[in-house]
C-alpha cells in the first residue's frame, strides 16, 4: 500500500471513529434525558412582568427584559437581563470567585428547560467555587452574541469566556442578511 493510500486510510478511519463516537454520545444523552425524566416545558413563554418578556435593544435587536420571570415555565431573568437565578451586583463578593461567561443562543439560554436544569445552573451547583454567568439569548446569531460578549466583558471581567456555536442554525443565520 502506498504512503498516500495509508494516509487516506488513517484519515478515513479517524473520521469514521469520530462519527461513531459522537453518535454514541448522542444516543447516551437521549437515553439519559429520557430515563432521568428531566422536565421540559412546552408551554408558551409568558412573563409575569411583561407579556413577551423582551425589550428592544438598538445594538442587538432584542434582549430579555431585566427582572422578569415566567413562573409557569420556571424562567428567571436577573437584573442584567440574563437567565440566572442570582442577581448581578457590583459587590467585591461577586468578583471574589473566578467567573465563567457563557454566551450563545437558545442552547445556552436553555429554551424550554426549567431553570434548575439549564446547564449553567447545573454547572454552578457542581462547581460552587466558580461564578457561572449565562448570557445566552433565544434567537441570537453570532454577531449579536459577539456584541453581547463585548458589552459584558468589562462589566463581568471573566477569567473564561465561552462563545457557543451551533452548526445546524448559526451557520445559516450568519450567512443570511435578514436576521438582524
PDB file of C-alpha atoms in Angstrom:
ATOM      1  CA  UNK A   1       0.000   0.000   0.000  1.00  0.00           C
ATOM      2  CA  UNK A   2       1.403   3.408  -0.955  1.00  0.00           C
ATOM      3  CA  UNK A   3       2.009   6.129   1.623  1.00  0.00           C
ATOM      4  CA  UNK A   4      -0.755   8.248   0.118  1.00  0.00           C
ATOM      5  CA  UNK A   5      -3.257   5.394   0.454  1.00  0.00           C
ATOM      6  CA  UNK A   6      -2.098   4.768   4.018  1.00  0.00           C
ATOM      7  CA  UNK A   7      -2.629   8.436   4.902  1.00  0.00           C
ATOM      8  CA  UNK A   8      -6.104   8.397   3.350  1.00  0.00           C
ATOM      9  CA  UNK A   9      -6.936   5.211   5.242  1.00  0.00           C
ATOM     10  CA  UNK A  10      -5.787   6.730   8.561  1.00  0.00           C
ATOM     11  CA  UNK A  11      -7.787   9.937   7.993  1.00  0.00           C
ATOM     12  CA  UNK A  12     -10.905   7.994   6.970  1.00  0.00           C
ATOM     13  CA  UNK A  13     -10.548   5.679   9.972  1.00  0.00           C
ATOM     14  CA  UNK A  14     -10.252   8.634  12.341  1.00  0.00           C
ATOM     15  CA  UNK A  15     -13.254  10.366  10.755  1.00  0.00           C
ATOM     16  CA  UNK A  16     -15.319   7.175  10.960  1.00  0.00           C
ATOM     17  CA  UNK A  17     -14.332   6.687  14.603  1.00  0.00           C
ATOM     18  CA  UNK A  18     -15.263  10.276  15.414  1.00  0.00           C
ATOM     19  CA  UNK A  19     -18.685   9.958  13.754  1.00  0.00           C
ATOM     20  CA  UNK A  20     -19.397   6.695  15.605  1.00  0.00           C
ATOM     21  CA  UNK A  21     -18.255   8.212  18.928  1.00  0.00           C
ATOM     22  CA  UNK A  22     -20.428  11.296  18.501  1.00  0.00           C
ATOM     23  CA  UNK A  23     -23.386   9.124  17.522  1.00  0.00           C
ATOM     24  CA  UNK A  24     -22.951   7.007  20.641  1.00  0.00           C
ATOM     25  CA  UNK A  25     -22.686  10.131  22.806  1.00  0.00           C
ATOM     26  CA  UNK A  26     -25.900  11.494  21.273  1.00  0.00           C
ATOM     27  CA  UNK A  27     -27.658   8.180  21.905  1.00  0.00           C
ATOM     28  CA  UNK A  28     -26.415   8.084  25.513  1.00  0.00           C
ATOM     29  CA  UNK A  29     -27.585  11.665  26.101  1.00  0.00           C
ATOM     30  CA  UNK A  30     -31.037  10.887  24.713  1.00  0.00           C
ATOM     31  CA  UNK A  31     -31.351   7.741  26.840  1.00  0.00           C
ATOM     32  CA  UNK A  32     -30.202   9.645  29.938  1.00  0.00           C
ATOM     33  CA  UNK A  33     -32.629  12.522  29.330  1.00  0.00           C
ATOM     34  CA  UNK A  34     -35.468  10.041  28.855  1.00  0.00           C
ATOM     35  CA  UNK A  35     -34.670   7.919  31.920  1.00  0.00           C
ATOM     36  CA  UNK A  36     -33.816  10.888  34.179  1.00  0.00           C
ATOM     37  CA  UNK A  37     -37.176  12.422  33.273  1.00  0.00           C
ATOM     38  CA  UNK A  38     -35.742  15.921  33.045  1.00  0.00           C
ATOM     39  CA  UNK A  39     -38.803  18.177  32.849  1.00  0.00           C
ATOM     40  CA  UNK A  40     -39.045  20.158  29.642  1.00  0.00           C
ATOM     41  CA  UNK A  41     -41.928  22.604  29.470  1.00  0.00           C
ATOM     42  CA  UNK A  42     -43.589  23.166  26.117  1.00  0.00           C
ATOM     43  CA  UNK A  43     -45.907  25.966  27.262  1.00  0.00           C
ATOM     44  CA  UNK A  44     -45.556  29.330  25.566  1.00  0.00           C
ATOM     45  CA  UNK A  45     -43.302  31.754  27.401  1.00  0.00           C
ATOM     46  CA  UNK A  46     -45.422  34.313  29.241  1.00  0.00           C
ATOM     47  CA  UNK A  47     -43.501  36.604  31.550  1.00  0.00           C
ATOM     48  CA  UNK A  48     -45.243  37.845  34.691  1.00  0.00           C
ATOM     49  CA  UNK A  49     -43.790  41.352  34.487  1.00  0.00           C
ATOM     50  CA  UNK A  50     -44.313  41.896  30.779  1.00  0.00           C
ATOM     51  CA  UNK A  51     -46.028  39.652  28.235  1.00  0.00           C
ATOM     52  CA  UNK A  52     -43.394  38.694  25.723  1.00  0.00           C
ATOM     53  CA  UNK A  53     -40.574  39.330  28.154  1.00  0.00           C
ATOM     54  CA  UNK A  54     -38.283  41.031  25.637  1.00  0.00           C
ATOM     55  CA  UNK A  55     -37.169  44.626  25.322  1.00  0.00           C
ATOM     56  CA  UNK A  56     -35.892  46.431  22.241  1.00  0.00           C
ATOM     57  CA  UNK A  57     -32.138  46.966  22.200  1.00  0.00           C
ATOM     58  CA  UNK A  58     -30.680  49.132  19.411  1.00  0.00           C
ATOM     59  CA  UNK A  59     -27.360  47.261  19.423  1.00  0.00           C
ATOM     60  CA  UNK A  60     -28.639  43.689  19.208  1.00  0.00           C
ATOM     61  CA  UNK A  61     -32.341  43.984  18.366  1.00  0.00           C
ATOM     62  CA  UNK A  62     -33.850  42.427  21.479  1.00  0.00           C
ATOM     63  CA  UNK A  63     -32.907  41.108  24.865  1.00  0.00           C
ATOM     64  CA  UNK A  64     -34.788  39.636  27.808  1.00  0.00           C
ATOM     65  CA  UNK A  65     -36.428  42.287  29.967  1.00  0.00           C
ATOM     66  CA  UNK A  66     -34.429  42.624  33.218  1.00  0.00           C
ATOM     67  CA  UNK A  67     -36.029  41.289  36.414  1.00  0.00           C
ATOM     68  CA  UNK A  68     -38.746  39.362  34.561  1.00  0.00           C
ATOM     69  CA  UNK A  69     -39.884  35.866  35.255  1.00  0.00           C
ATOM     70  CA  UNK A  70     -42.142  33.198  33.825  1.00  0.00           C
ATOM     71  CA  UNK A  71     -43.366  31.182  36.774  1.00  0.00           C
ATOM     72  CA  UNK A  72     -45.308  28.749  34.580  1.00  0.00           C
ATOM     73  CA  UNK A  73     -42.163  27.607  32.777  1.00  0.00           C
ATOM     74  CA  UNK A  74     -39.693  28.305  35.576  1.00  0.00           C
ATOM     75  CA  UNK A  75     -37.681  31.029  33.833  1.00  0.00           C
ATOM     76  CA  UNK A  76     -35.945  33.768  35.805  1.00  0.00           C
ATOM     77  CA  UNK A  77     -34.214  36.754  34.211  1.00  0.00           C
ATOM     78  CA  UNK A  78     -31.874  38.692  36.509  1.00  0.00           C
ATOM     79  CA  UNK A  79     -31.323  42.440  36.784  1.00  0.00           C
ATOM     80  CA  UNK A  80     -28.970  42.473  33.759  1.00  0.00           C
ATOM     81  CA  UNK A  81     -31.400  40.572  31.527  1.00  0.00           C
ATOM     82  CA  UNK A  82     -29.547  37.249  31.809  1.00  0.00           C
ATOM     83  CA  UNK A  83     -31.180  33.907  32.530  1.00  0.00           C
ATOM     84  CA  UNK A  84     -29.852  33.297  36.014  1.00  0.00           C
ATOM     85  CA  UNK A  85     -31.442  32.757  39.409  1.00  0.00           C
ATOM     86  CA  UNK A  86     -28.968  35.164  41.011  1.00  0.00           C
ATOM     87  CA  UNK A  87     -28.903  38.898  40.502  1.00  0.00           C
ATOM     88  CA  UNK A  88     -25.745  40.643  39.449  1.00  0.00           C
ATOM     89  CA  UNK A  89     -24.221  43.042  41.905  1.00  0.00           C
ATOM     90  CA  UNK A  90     -21.037  45.027  41.895  1.00  0.00           C
ATOM     91  CA  UNK A  91     -20.026  43.901  45.363  1.00  0.00           C
ATOM     92  CA  UNK A  92     -16.499  42.566  45.928  1.00  0.00           C
ATOM     93  CA  UNK A  93     -18.081  39.192  46.767  1.00  0.00           C
ATOM     94  CA  UNK A  94     -19.175  38.824  43.123  1.00  0.00           C
ATOM     95  CA  UNK A  95     -15.616  39.299  41.906  1.00  0.00           C
ATOM     96  CA  UNK A  96     -14.092  37.095  44.633  1.00  0.00           C
ATOM     97  CA  UNK A  97     -14.788  33.894  42.667  1.00  0.00           C
ATOM     98  CA  UNK A  98     -13.403  33.119  39.200  1.00  0.00           C
ATOM     99  CA  UNK A  99     -16.088  33.974  36.644  1.00  0.00           C
ATOM    100  CA  UNK A 100     -17.102  31.959  33.571  1.00  0.00           C
ATOM    101  CA  UNK A 101     -19.153  33.828  30.960  1.00  0.00           C
ATOM    102  CA  UNK A 102     -21.311  31.656  28.675  1.00  0.00           C
ATOM    103  CA  UNK A 103     -22.619  33.380  25.533  1.00  0.00           C
ATOM    104  CA  UNK A 104     -24.808  31.824  22.866  1.00  0.00           C
ATOM    105  CA  UNK A 105     -28.317  31.388  21.555  1.00  0.00           C
ATOM    106  CA  UNK A 106     -31.226  29.264  22.778  1.00  0.00           C
ATOM    107  CA  UNK A 107     -28.911  26.347  23.608  1.00  0.00           C
ATOM    108  CA  UNK A 108     -27.131  28.408  26.264  1.00  0.00           C
ATOM    109  CA  UNK A 109     -30.352  30.144  27.316  1.00  0.00           C
ATOM    110  CA  UNK A 110     -31.998  26.769  27.875  1.00  0.00           C
ATOM    111  CA  UNK A 111     -35.093  27.266  25.738  1.00  0.00           C
ATOM    112  CA  UNK A 112     -37.991  25.108  27.033  1.00  0.00           C
ATOM    113  CA  UNK A 113     -35.936  23.922  30.023  1.00  0.00           C
ATOM    114  CA  UNK A 114     -36.875  24.836  33.588  1.00  0.00           C
ATOM    115  CA  UNK A 115     -34.388  26.974  35.498  1.00  0.00           C
ATOM    116  CA  UNK A 116     -32.790  24.319  37.752  1.00  0.00           C
ATOM    117  CA  UNK A 117     -31.994  22.128  34.739  1.00  0.00           C
ATOM    118  CA  UNK A 118     -30.321  24.589  32.361  1.00  0.00           C
ATOM    119  CA  UNK A 119     -26.690  23.611  32.084  1.00  0.00           C
ATOM    120  CA  UNK A 120     -25.342  26.870  33.532  1.00  0.00           C
ATOM    121  CA  UNK A 121     -27.332  26.291  36.748  1.00  0.00           C
ATOM    122  CA  UNK A 122     -26.183  22.656  36.892  1.00  0.00           C
ATOM    123  CA  UNK A 123     -22.578  23.759  36.338  1.00  0.00           C
ATOM    124  CA  UNK A 124     -22.941  26.375  39.099  1.00  0.00           C
ATOM    125  CA  UNK A 125     -24.213  23.721  41.538  1.00  0.00           C
ATOM    126  CA  UNK A 126     -21.477  21.260  40.573  1.00  0.00           C
ATOM    127  CA  UNK A 127     -18.691  23.858  40.734  1.00  0.00           C
ATOM    128  CA  UNK A 128     -19.614  26.323  43.510  1.00  0.00           C
ATOM    129  CA  UNK A 129     -16.061  27.694  43.536  1.00  0.00           C
ATOM    130  CA  UNK A 130     -16.915  29.428  40.224  1.00  0.00           C
ATOM    131  CA  UNK A 131     -19.416  32.106  39.300  1.00  0.00           C
ATOM    132  CA  UNK A 132     -21.180  30.903  36.125  1.00  0.00           C
ATOM    133  CA  UNK A 133     -22.869  33.650  34.104  1.00  0.00           C
ATOM    134  CA  UNK A 134     -25.455  32.640  31.479  1.00  0.00           C
ATOM    135  CA  UNK A 135     -25.665  35.282  28.745  1.00  0.00           C
ATOM    136  CA  UNK A 136     -27.470  33.092  26.204  1.00  0.00           C
ATOM    137  CA  UNK A 137     -30.410  34.711  24.401  1.00  0.00           C
ATOM    138  CA  UNK A 138     -33.005  32.969  22.254  1.00  0.00           C
ATOM    139  CA  UNK A 139     -32.667  33.601  18.527  1.00  0.00           C
ATOM    140  CA  UNK A 140     -29.296  35.339  18.575  1.00  0.00           C
ATOM    141  CA  UNK A 141     -26.815  34.907  15.747  1.00  0.00           C
ATOM    142  CA  UNK A 142     -23.050  35.092  16.242  1.00  0.00           C
ATOM    143  CA  UNK A 143     -22.901  38.839  15.559  1.00  0.00           C
ATOM    144  CA  UNK A 144     -25.437  39.529  18.314  1.00  0.00           C
ATOM    145  CA  UNK A 145     -23.569  37.139  20.607  1.00  0.00           C
ATOM    146  CA  UNK A 146     -20.302  38.944  19.878  1.00  0.00           C
ATOM    147  CA  UNK A 147     -21.860  42.340  20.682  1.00  0.00           C
ATOM    148  CA  UNK A 148     -23.319  40.911  23.894  1.00  0.00           C
ATOM    149  CA  UNK A 149     -19.967  39.450  24.914  1.00  0.00           C
ATOM    150  CA  UNK A 150     -18.133  42.714  24.212  1.00  0.00           C
ATOM    151  CA  UNK A 151     -20.670  44.573  26.363  1.00  0.00           C
ATOM    152  CA  UNK A 152     -20.333  42.164  29.262  1.00  0.00           C
ATOM    153  CA  UNK A 153     -16.550  41.638  29.302  1.00  0.00           C
ATOM    154  CA  UNK A 154     -15.649  44.926  31.055  1.00  0.00           C
ATOM    155  CA  UNK A 155     -18.548  44.560  33.475  1.00  0.00           C
ATOM    156  CA  UNK A 156     -18.085  40.916  34.474  1.00  0.00           C
ATOM    157  CA  UNK A 157     -14.327  40.610  33.886  1.00  0.00           C
ATOM    158  CA  UNK A 158     -14.470  36.824  33.413  1.00  0.00           C
ATOM    159  CA  UNK A 159     -11.475  34.527  33.681  1.00  0.00           C
ATOM    160  CA  UNK A 160     -13.031  32.366  30.950  1.00  0.00           C
ATOM    161  CA  UNK A 161     -15.460  33.331  28.183  1.00  0.00           C
ATOM    162  CA  UNK A 162     -17.156  30.656  26.090  1.00  0.00           C
ATOM    163  CA  UNK A 163     -18.959  31.501  22.846  1.00  0.00           C
ATOM    164  CA  UNK A 164     -21.197  28.612  21.796  1.00  0.00           C
ATOM    165  CA  UNK A 165     -21.714  27.829  18.128  1.00  0.00           C
ATOM    166  CA  UNK A 166     -24.428  25.502  16.855  1.00  0.00           C
ATOM    167  CA  UNK A 167     -23.710  24.465  13.297  1.00  0.00           C
ATOM    168  CA  UNK A 168     -27.287  23.487  12.467  1.00  0.00           C
ATOM    169  CA  UNK A 169     -28.603  27.056  12.664  1.00  0.00           C
ATOM    170  CA  UNK A 170     -25.756  29.503  13.379  1.00  0.00           C
ATOM    171  CA  UNK A 171     -24.057  28.996  10.017  1.00  0.00           C
ATOM    172  CA  UNK A 172     -27.344  29.714   8.224  1.00  0.00           C
ATOM    173  CA  UNK A 173     -28.167  32.740  10.412  1.00  0.00           C
ATOM    174  CA  UNK A 174     -24.683  34.159   9.886  1.00  0.00           C
ATOM    175  CA  UNK A 175     -24.977  33.755   6.116  1.00  0.00           C
ATOM    176  CA  UNK A 176     -28.363  35.496   5.821  1.00  0.00           C
ATOM    177  CA  UNK A 177     -28.827  39.227   5.911  1.00  0.00           C
ATOM    178  CA  UNK A 178     -32.427  39.208   7.176  1.00  0.00           C
ATOM    179  CA  UNK A 179     -31.971  38.051  10.779  1.00  0.00           C
ATOM    180  CA  UNK A 180     -30.887  41.258  12.467  1.00  0.00           C
TER     181      UNK A 180
END
